[in-house]
Amino acid sequence: MALEGTIKDFGLPDIFQLIGLQRKTGLLTLNNETSKRLEDRLGNVLVKQGKLSKERLDEALQTQKATLQRLGHVLVTQNYITAKDLKDAIQVQISQTVFKVFRWRDGEYHFAPSDSVEWDRDSFQPLSADYILMEGIRMVDEWPIIEKKIPSMDIVFRPVVDAGMIEVGSAESEEGTAKRSAASSTSKIRLTPEEERIFRKVDGTRTVQGIIDSTGLGEFDTCRILFDLLNRNLISTVGRGVTKEPAASPAARVASATPGYVLAFVALVLAAAGVVAQRGAPFGVVGLPPLLKGSYDLLMQGVSHVRLERLDRAILAYHLNHGAVPHTLEDLVSEGLVDRSYLKDPWERPFHYALTESGYLLSGVDDTGRTTPPVIERVLPPEKP
């Protein structure tokens, strides 16, 4: 039985949550007045990244129109781009799509269950509804805070520190209890490879949109990193520039005639019953049978983890600005580093924050007040006198 309706009446988080809890396989189509086909955006991002010339894109679109083959397949078989270029660009477009559709306030959705879903197995890995939901929640949760400092894509930043002071380190991804040191073994400033890539593009003339186009990381991830660089006083705002919109070629306009985002995802089949949307909590549902409650709790634990990681980054930014850690998490709200909603988990339980001799400890708590994973324990350099 198909599931369809309007996004205004049944929000996207509720849609993905319902489908995810049911563990259905199928095709979800989302459509609104401003939507564009994913492959058109794919071609544009490859051009902006310098991986593909506009002339070759036009040729590929003409071939696609004549053969009805996928644009990505045409580009790779014609040796216009490599298979890795295609996979990287598709990953960016997936992130962009999730980011944009979760901010829609109107539109239509249609989910058609099926035993299997066809997709380009060489270039794309289907997404689970749980993954899409978690990514959407993370982006929607963080964007209002980011937008306060980056209100427009035509903002221009300049570097505050010399590029020679930057040291590239690997991103941390530890499970459970994580002991992390904010101090480097040298006097240099440590950035992740993604942060370093963004920092190198900040030159005092390039707009935020220009940085997005040239790095290929996507709008949300680029703005999130710029936000963190701002909070760490590594870049500063210059003003506003001019973002040029590329003119669409005739071939591109033909290929754009059919609107609509299509997201395919595969999950295990599991029947669900008694799911009722709870409008009081954006991502909550009530009336779940015991079989599904574990899946729902797992999703909410993921939301809690996302908020803890955001609090951790905010505390580090506060420390860099003031030379000391905040006395309470409320200080982060006063500084505009996080929204007050971040101070609690999805069950409305305040996060545990405690100062230690060498840093701080941050974790969730259960209903009895006991510490729950993940636990973030930071060791920081001595505070400024």
Tab-separated table of C-alpha atoms in Angstrom:
chain	number	residue	atom	x	y	z
A	1	MET	CA	0.000	0.000	0.000
A	2	ALA	CA	1.458	3.361	-1.055
A	3	LEU	CA	1.977	6.188	1.415
A	4	GLU	CA	1.351	9.657	0.023
A	5	GLY	CA	0.276	13.127	1.057
A	6	THR	CA	1.532	16.664	1.640
A	7	ILE	CA	4.587	17.626	3.656
A	8	LYS	CA	2.622	20.432	5.288
A	9	ASP	CA	0.269	17.906	6.893
A	10	PHE	CA	2.871	15.233	7.690
A	11	GLY	CA	6.442	16.467	8.102
A	12	LEU	CA	9.474	14.784	6.582
A	13	PRO	CA	10.934	13.653	9.945
A	14	ASP	CA	7.650	11.877	10.649
A	15	ILE	CA	7.644	10.316	7.168
A	16	PHE	CA	11.171	8.935	7.463
A	17	GLN	CA	10.558	7.809	11.024
A	18	LEU	CA	7.421	5.932	10.052
A	19	ILE	CA	9.060	4.212	7.067
A	20	GLY	CA	12.226	3.499	9.055
A	21	LEU	CA	10.322	1.888	11.910
A	22	GLN	CA	8.371	-0.245	9.459
A	23	ARG	CA	11.653	-1.402	7.838
A	24	LYS	CA	10.167	-1.207	4.377
A	25	THR	CA	11.975	-1.345	1.041
A	26	GLY	CA	10.771	1.022	-1.637
A	27	LEU	CA	11.045	4.315	-3.476
A	28	LEU	CA	10.281	7.661	-1.850
A	29	THR	CA	9.659	10.605	-4.187
A	30	LEU	CA	9.619	14.148	-2.789
A	31	ASN	CA	8.447	17.059	-4.902
A	32	ASN	CA	7.868	20.770	-4.481
A	33	GLU	CA	7.763	23.835	-6.732
A	34	THR	CA	11.488	24.568	-6.433
A	35	SER	CA	12.765	21.009	-6.825
A	36	LYS	CA	15.244	20.043	-9.544
A	37	ARG	CA	16.471	16.706	-10.775
A	38	LEU	CA	19.431	15.268	-8.933
A	39	GLU	CA	21.416	14.585	-12.109
A	40	ASP	CA	21.169	18.222	-13.239
A	41	ARG	CA	22.678	19.307	-9.957
A	42	LEU	CA	25.280	16.551	-10.314
A	43	GLY	CA	26.478	17.986	-13.610
A	44	ASN	CA	26.592	21.496	-12.207
A	45	VAL	CA	28.658	20.517	-9.184
A	46	LEU	CA	31.163	18.637	-11.354
A	47	VAL	CA	31.584	21.767	-13.488
A	48	LYS	CA	32.010	23.989	-10.424
A	49	GLN	CA	34.584	21.604	-8.961
A	50	GLY	CA	36.595	21.790	-12.171
A	51	LYS	CA	36.151	18.062	-12.807
A	52	LEU	CA	34.107	18.638	-15.965
A	53	SER	CA	33.938	21.361	-18.606
A	54	LYS	CA	30.617	22.983	-19.449
A	55	GLU	CA	31.007	21.914	-23.081
A	56	ARG	CA	31.435	18.263	-22.109
A	57	LEU	CA	28.441	18.473	-19.773
A	58	ASP	CA	26.316	19.781	-22.649
A	59	GLU	CA	27.537	16.917	-24.851
A	60	ALA	CA	26.763	14.366	-22.125
A	61	LEU	CA	23.264	15.786	-21.607
A	62	GLN	CA	22.582	15.477	-25.333
A	63	THR	CA	23.800	11.857	-25.263
A	64	GLN	CA	21.656	11.179	-22.211
A	65	LYS	CA	18.609	12.582	-23.988
A	66	ALA	CA	19.232	10.407	-27.051
A	67	THR	CA	20.119	7.154	-25.247
A	68	LEU	CA	18.100	7.537	-21.997
A	69	GLN	CA	21.187	6.410	-20.076
A	70	ARG	CA	22.033	7.842	-16.674
A	71	LEU	CA	24.095	11.011	-16.821
A	72	GLY	CA	26.751	9.563	-14.526
A	73	HIS	CA	27.113	6.480	-16.724
A	74	VAL	CA	27.510	8.672	-19.806
A	75	LEU	CA	30.168	10.834	-18.160
A	76	VAL	CA	32.235	7.848	-17.004
A	77	THR	CA	31.967	5.766	-20.199
A	78	GLN	CA	32.974	8.808	-22.269
A	79	ASN	CA	36.004	9.217	-19.951
A	80	TYR	CA	34.913	12.752	-19.100
A	81	ILE	CA	35.283	11.969	-15.379
A	82	THR	CA	36.522	9.028	-13.298
A	83	ALA	CA	34.282	6.639	-11.378
A	84	LYS	CA	35.622	8.136	-8.137
A	85	ASP	CA	34.727	11.653	-9.302
A	86	LEU	CA	31.177	10.439	-9.881
A	87	LYS	CA	30.873	8.719	-6.496
A	88	ASP	CA	32.237	11.776	-4.666
A	89	ALA	CA	29.859	14.107	-6.494
A	90	ILE	CA	26.874	11.853	-5.804
A	91	GLN	CA	27.767	11.795	-2.101
A	92	VAL	CA	27.762	15.596	-2.067
A	93	GLN	CA	24.401	15.640	-3.815
A	94	ILE	CA	22.944	13.172	-1.316
A	95	SER	CA	24.007	15.439	1.532
A	96	GLN	CA	22.671	18.494	-0.300
A	97	THR	CA	19.365	16.775	-1.003
A	98	VAL	CA	18.833	15.674	2.597
A	99	PHE	CA	19.765	19.156	3.831
A	100	LYS	CA	17.364	20.906	1.488
A	101	VAL	CA	14.334	18.629	1.707
A	102	PHE	CA	14.358	18.572	5.506
A	103	ARG	CA	13.915	22.354	5.386
A	104	TRP	CA	10.882	22.157	3.104
A	105	ARG	CA	7.641	23.400	4.627
A	106	ASP	CA	5.416	22.293	1.770
A	107	GLY	CA	5.427	19.844	-1.090
A	108	GLU	CA	4.260	16.323	-1.784
A	109	TYR	CA	5.588	12.880	-0.958
A	110	HIS	CA	4.860	9.423	-2.336
A	111	PHE	CA	6.319	6.185	-0.992
A	112	ALA	CA	5.804	3.054	-3.078
A	113	PRO	CA	6.794	-0.184	-1.278
A	114	SER	CA	8.429	-2.869	-3.396
A	115	ASP	CA	10.397	-6.076	-3.017
A	116	SER	CA	13.450	-4.470	-4.615
A	117	VAL	CA	14.682	-1.102	-5.858
A	118	GLU	CA	16.723	-0.492	-9.007
A	119	TRP	CA	19.682	1.866	-8.772
A	120	ASP	CA	23.111	2.465	-10.270
A	121	ARG	CA	25.018	-0.194	-8.320
A	122	ASP	CA	28.387	0.978	-9.636
A	123	SER	CA	28.049	4.544	-8.373
A	124	PHE	CA	25.515	4.656	-5.564
A	125	GLN	CA	24.827	2.850	-2.301
A	126	PRO	CA	21.181	3.025	-1.151
A	127	LEU	CA	20.514	4.784	2.141
A	128	SER	CA	18.583	3.469	5.102
A	129	ALA	CA	15.689	5.566	6.354
A	130	ASP	CA	17.417	5.688	9.752
A	131	TYR	CA	20.525	7.259	8.207
A	132	ILE	CA	18.517	9.851	6.299
A	133	LEU	CA	16.508	10.688	9.412
A	134	MET	CA	19.619	11.081	11.573
A	135	GLU	CA	21.373	13.248	8.982
A	136	GLY	CA	18.260	15.372	8.582
A	137	ILE	CA	17.863	15.793	12.340
A	138	ARG	CA	21.526	16.749	12.724
A	139	MET	CA	21.343	19.366	9.989
A	140	VAL	CA	18.010	20.849	11.052
A	141	ASP	CA	19.216	20.925	14.666
A	142	GLU	CA	22.443	22.792	13.900
A	143	TRP	CA	21.467	25.067	11.024
A	144	PRO	CA	19.654	27.829	13.003
A	145	ILE	CA	22.813	28.399	15.063
A	146	ILE	CA	25.069	28.392	11.995
A	147	GLU	CA	22.710	30.756	10.171
A	148	LYS	CA	23.111	33.403	12.883
A	149	LYS	CA	26.750	33.898	11.859
A	150	ILE	CA	26.394	32.952	8.189
A	151	PRO	CA	23.047	34.487	7.190
A	152	SER	CA	23.811	34.552	3.470
A	153	MET	CA	25.820	32.642	0.892
A	154	ASP	CA	27.417	35.898	-0.335
A	155	ILE	CA	29.301	36.534	2.931
A	156	VAL	CA	33.076	36.879	2.473
A	157	PHE	CA	35.636	35.794	5.089
A	158	ARG	CA	39.356	36.389	5.417
A	159	PRO	CA	41.975	34.296	7.252
A	160	VAL	CA	43.140	35.671	10.598
A	161	VAL	CA	46.104	33.332	11.074
A	162	ASP	CA	48.881	32.493	8.639
A	163	ALA	CA	48.422	29.289	6.646
A	164	GLY	CA	51.860	28.183	7.830
A	165	MET	CA	50.449	27.843	11.346
A	166	ILE	CA	48.037	25.122	10.235
A	167	GLU	CA	48.742	21.462	10.947
A	168	VAL	CA	46.527	18.759	9.456
A	169	GLY	CA	45.445	15.911	11.722
A	170	SER	CA	43.015	13.033	11.320
A	171	ALA	CA	39.404	13.392	12.426
A	172	GLU	CA	38.507	11.600	15.642
A	173	SER	CA	35.808	8.959	15.569
A	174	GLU	CA	35.800	7.013	18.799
A	175	GLU	CA	32.916	5.034	20.228
A	176	GLY	CA	31.851	5.039	23.869
A	177	THR	CA	34.203	6.832	26.246
A	178	ALA	CA	36.484	9.189	24.328
A	179	LYS	CA	39.537	10.818	25.858
A	180	ARG	CA	40.665	13.596	23.596
A	181	SER	CA	43.388	16.182	23.837
A	182	ALA	CA	42.828	19.657	22.424
A	183	ALA	CA	46.527	20.464	22.578
A	184	SER	CA	48.854	19.599	19.724
A	185	SER	CA	52.387	18.373	20.205
A	186	THR	CA	53.500	21.533	18.412
A	187	SER	CA	52.510	25.188	18.615
A	188	LYS	CA	50.593	24.875	15.362
A	189	ILE	CA	46.818	24.915	14.987
A	190	ARG	CA	45.413	21.477	14.238
A	191	LEU	CA	42.634	21.107	11.685
A	192	THR	CA	41.003	18.079	10.117
A	193	PRO	CA	41.627	17.564	6.374
A	194	GLU	CA	38.144	18.931	5.612
A	195	GLU	CA	38.684	21.986	7.835
A	196	GLU	CA	42.067	22.629	6.242
A	197	ARG	CA	40.566	22.396	2.759
A	198	ILE	CA	37.935	25.006	3.656
A	199	PHE	CA	40.459	27.259	5.419
A	200	ARG	CA	42.691	27.330	2.307
A	201	LYS	CA	39.758	28.614	0.245
A	202	VAL	CA	39.159	31.593	2.551
A	203	ASP	CA	40.984	34.475	0.864
A	204	GLY	CA	39.061	37.688	1.572
A	205	THR	CA	37.363	37.730	-1.843
A	206	ARG	CA	35.644	34.364	-2.310
A	207	THR	CA	32.044	34.163	-1.079
A	208	VAL	CA	30.633	31.297	0.976
A	209	GLN	CA	28.923	30.028	-2.173
A	210	GLY	CA	32.229	30.222	-4.016
A	211	ILE	CA	33.874	28.128	-1.291
A	212	ILE	CA	31.046	25.583	-1.479
A	213	ASP	CA	31.412	25.321	-5.251
A	214	SER	CA	35.193	24.963	-5.217
A	215	THR	CA	35.511	22.422	-2.392
A	216	GLY	CA	32.630	20.106	-3.227
A	217	LEU	CA	31.750	19.451	0.417
A	218	GLY	CA	28.160	20.644	0.158
A	219	GLU	CA	26.350	23.632	1.634
A	220	PHE	CA	25.749	22.352	5.158
A	221	ASP	CA	29.182	20.838	5.817
A	222	THR	CA	30.986	23.864	4.373
A	223	CYS	CA	28.962	26.314	6.463
A	224	ARG	CA	29.370	24.175	9.593
A	225	ILE	CA	33.152	24.201	9.190
A	226	LEU	CA	33.203	27.956	8.478
A	227	PHE	CA	31.097	28.453	11.617
A	228	ASP	CA	33.629	26.497	13.686
A	229	LEU	CA	36.565	28.388	12.143
A	230	LEU	CA	34.816	31.641	13.064
A	231	ASN	CA	34.303	30.501	16.646
A	232	ARG	CA	37.973	29.556	16.872
A	233	ASN	CA	38.988	33.032	15.632
A	234	LEU	CA	40.815	31.550	12.638
A	235	ILE	CA	38.784	33.584	10.131
A	236	SER	CA	36.763	36.794	10.305
A	237	THR	CA	33.973	38.416	8.299
A	238	VAL	CA	34.923	40.947	5.610
A	239	GLY	CA	31.483	41.781	4.238
A	240	ARG	CA	29.356	40.681	1.331
A	241	GLY	CA	30.475	39.787	-2.158
A	242	VAL	CA	28.677	38.870	-5.349
A	243	THR	CA	27.700	35.284	-6.036
A	244	LYS	CA	27.343	34.607	-9.747
A	245	GLU	CA	24.675	32.181	-10.858
A	246	PRO	CA	25.783	30.178	-13.916
A	247	ALA	CA	23.460	30.464	-16.901
A	248	ALA	CA	21.720	27.221	-17.772
A	249	SER	CA	22.498	25.823	-21.209
A	250	PRO	CA	19.662	24.762	-23.556
A	251	ALA	CA	20.584	21.120	-22.998
A	252	ALA	CA	20.480	21.589	-19.243
A	253	ARG	CA	17.041	23.187	-19.479
A	254	VAL	CA	15.753	20.237	-21.488
A	255	ALA	CA	17.116	17.795	-18.932
A	256	SER	CA	15.472	19.801	-16.145
A	257	ALA	CA	11.983	19.512	-17.577
A	258	THR	CA	10.901	16.835	-15.096
A	259	PRO	CA	11.064	18.110	-11.488
A	260	GLY	CA	11.393	16.008	-8.401
A	261	TYR	CA	13.919	14.600	-5.954
A	262	VAL	CA	14.087	10.834	-5.787
A	263	LEU	CA	15.612	9.145	-2.753
A	264	ALA	CA	15.901	5.365	-2.826
A	265	PHE	CA	16.616	3.482	0.355
A	266	VAL	CA	16.715	-0.163	1.359
A	267	ALA	CA	16.020	-1.638	4.810
A	268	LEU	CA	14.923	-4.948	6.292
A	269	VAL	CA	11.203	-5.693	6.082
A	270	LEU	CA	9.516	-5.442	9.481
A	271	ALA	CA	5.810	-4.800	9.999
A	272	ALA	CA	4.808	-1.905	12.242
A	273	ALA	CA	1.553	-0.994	13.941
A	274	GLY	CA	0.119	1.656	16.195
A	275	VAL	CA	2.384	4.515	15.077
A	276	VAL	CA	0.911	7.923	15.865
A	277	ALA	CA	2.641	11.243	15.181
A	278	GLN	CA	3.256	13.291	18.300
A	279	ARG	CA	3.257	16.940	17.264
A	280	GLY	CA	4.538	18.138	20.636
A	281	ALA	CA	7.937	16.541	19.997
A	282	PRO	CA	9.370	17.138	16.515
A	283	PHE	CA	10.753	13.641	16.113
A	284	GLY	CA	8.691	11.753	18.662
A	285	VAL	CA	6.052	9.090	18.279
A	286	VAL	CA	3.729	7.532	20.835
A	287	GLY	CA	1.820	4.288	20.900
A	288	LEU	CA	4.758	2.177	19.737
A	289	PRO	CA	4.494	-1.576	20.264
A	290	PRO	CA	7.394	-3.178	22.206
A	291	LEU	CA	8.874	-4.574	18.975
A	292	LEU	CA	9.436	-1.064	17.595
A	293	LYS	CA	10.313	0.804	20.764
A	294	GLY	CA	13.931	-0.399	20.575
A	295	SER	CA	14.340	1.061	17.077
A	296	TYR	CA	12.839	4.363	18.163
A	297	ASP	CA	15.072	4.543	21.249
A	298	LEU	CA	18.099	3.851	19.055
A	299	LEU	CA	17.205	6.796	16.821
A	300	MET	CA	16.792	9.099	19.800
A	301	GLN	CA	20.142	7.975	21.207
A	302	GLY	CA	21.642	9.076	17.916
A	303	VAL	CA	20.044	12.518	18.324
A	304	SER	CA	21.498	12.700	21.827
A	305	HIS	CA	24.953	11.820	20.481
A	306	VAL	CA	24.722	14.568	17.847
A	307	ARG	CA	23.856	17.164	20.492
A	308	LEU	CA	26.710	16.054	22.749
A	309	GLU	CA	29.189	16.414	19.888
A	310	ARG	CA	27.841	19.888	19.166
A	311	LEU	CA	28.196	20.879	22.838
A	312	ASP	CA	31.762	19.556	22.811
A	313	ARG	CA	32.685	21.721	19.806
A	314	ALA	CA	31.012	24.727	21.433
A	315	ILE	CA	32.986	24.251	24.665
A	316	LEU	CA	36.237	24.099	22.686
A	317	ALA	CA	35.290	27.288	20.829
A	318	TYR	CA	34.501	28.980	24.152
A	319	HIS	CA	37.869	27.852	25.516
A	320	LEU	CA	39.714	29.249	22.504
A	321	ASN	CA	37.926	32.595	22.840
A	322	HIS	CA	38.242	33.019	26.612
A	323	GLY	CA	41.212	30.878	27.600
A	324	ALA	CA	38.960	29.018	30.018
A	325	VAL	CA	36.099	26.543	29.861
A	326	PRO	CA	32.549	27.693	30.678
A	327	HIS	CA	31.341	27.256	34.262
A	328	THR	CA	28.005	25.922	33.036
A	329	LEU	CA	26.526	24.920	29.689
A	330	GLU	CA	24.258	27.971	29.930
A	331	ASP	CA	27.355	30.075	29.201
A	332	LEU	CA	27.411	28.536	25.713
A	333	VAL	CA	23.865	29.753	25.115
A	334	SER	CA	24.773	33.263	26.302
A	335	GLU	CA	27.695	33.311	23.836
A	336	GLY	CA	25.412	32.255	20.979
A	337	LEU	CA	27.390	29.061	20.396
A	338	VAL	CA	24.430	26.700	20.813
A	339	ASP	CA	20.678	26.870	21.139
A	340	ARG	CA	19.187	26.134	24.562
A	341	SER	CA	17.538	23.005	23.154
A	342	TYR	CA	21.013	21.443	22.907
A	343	LEU	CA	21.379	21.386	26.687
A	344	LYS	CA	18.959	18.460	26.980
A	345	ASP	CA	18.594	15.096	25.297
A	346	PRO	CA	15.452	14.157	23.308
A	347	TRP	CA	13.866	12.912	26.545
A	348	GLU	CA	14.279	16.394	28.104
A	349	ARG	CA	17.044	15.224	30.479
A	350	PRO	CA	19.842	17.792	30.988
A	351	PHE	CA	23.283	16.668	29.866
A	352	HIS	CA	25.928	16.129	32.538
A	353	TYR	CA	28.814	18.610	32.428
A	354	ALA	CA	31.599	18.591	35.020
A	355	LEU	CA	34.967	20.309	35.269
A	356	THR	CA	38.000	18.129	35.964
A	357	GLU	CA	41.549	18.971	37.037
A	358	SER	CA	42.751	18.974	33.439
A	359	GLY	CA	39.612	19.663	31.417
A	360	TYR	CA	35.989	18.598	31.480
A	361	LEU	CA	33.623	15.662	31.161
A	362	LEU	CA	30.429	15.669	29.112
A	363	SER	CA	27.839	12.892	28.946
A	364	GLY	CA	24.198	11.942	28.979
A	365	VAL	CA	22.322	10.634	32.011
A	366	ASP	CA	19.481	8.166	32.403
A	367	ASP	CA	16.283	8.635	34.406
A	368	THR	CA	18.097	7.679	37.624
A	369	GLY	CA	20.879	10.219	37.071
A	370	ARG	CA	23.526	7.668	36.120
A	371	THR	CA	26.033	8.499	33.368
A	372	THR	CA	25.272	6.962	29.978
A	373	PRO	CA	27.521	6.650	26.902
A	374	PRO	CA	28.898	8.318	24.958
A	375	VAL	CA	31.171	10.036	27.463
A	376	ILE	CA	33.407	12.826	26.171
A	377	GLU	CA	36.411	13.564	28.380
A	378	ARG	CA	38.681	16.379	27.254
A	379	VAL	CA	42.202	17.188	28.413
A	380	LEU	CA	42.935	20.873	27.790
A	381	PRO	CA	46.006	23.118	27.984
A	382	PRO	CA	46.364	25.162	31.200
A	383	GLU	CA	43.991	28.129	31.423
A	384	LYS	CA	45.232	31.653	30.870
A	385	PRO	CA	46.194	33.465	34.088
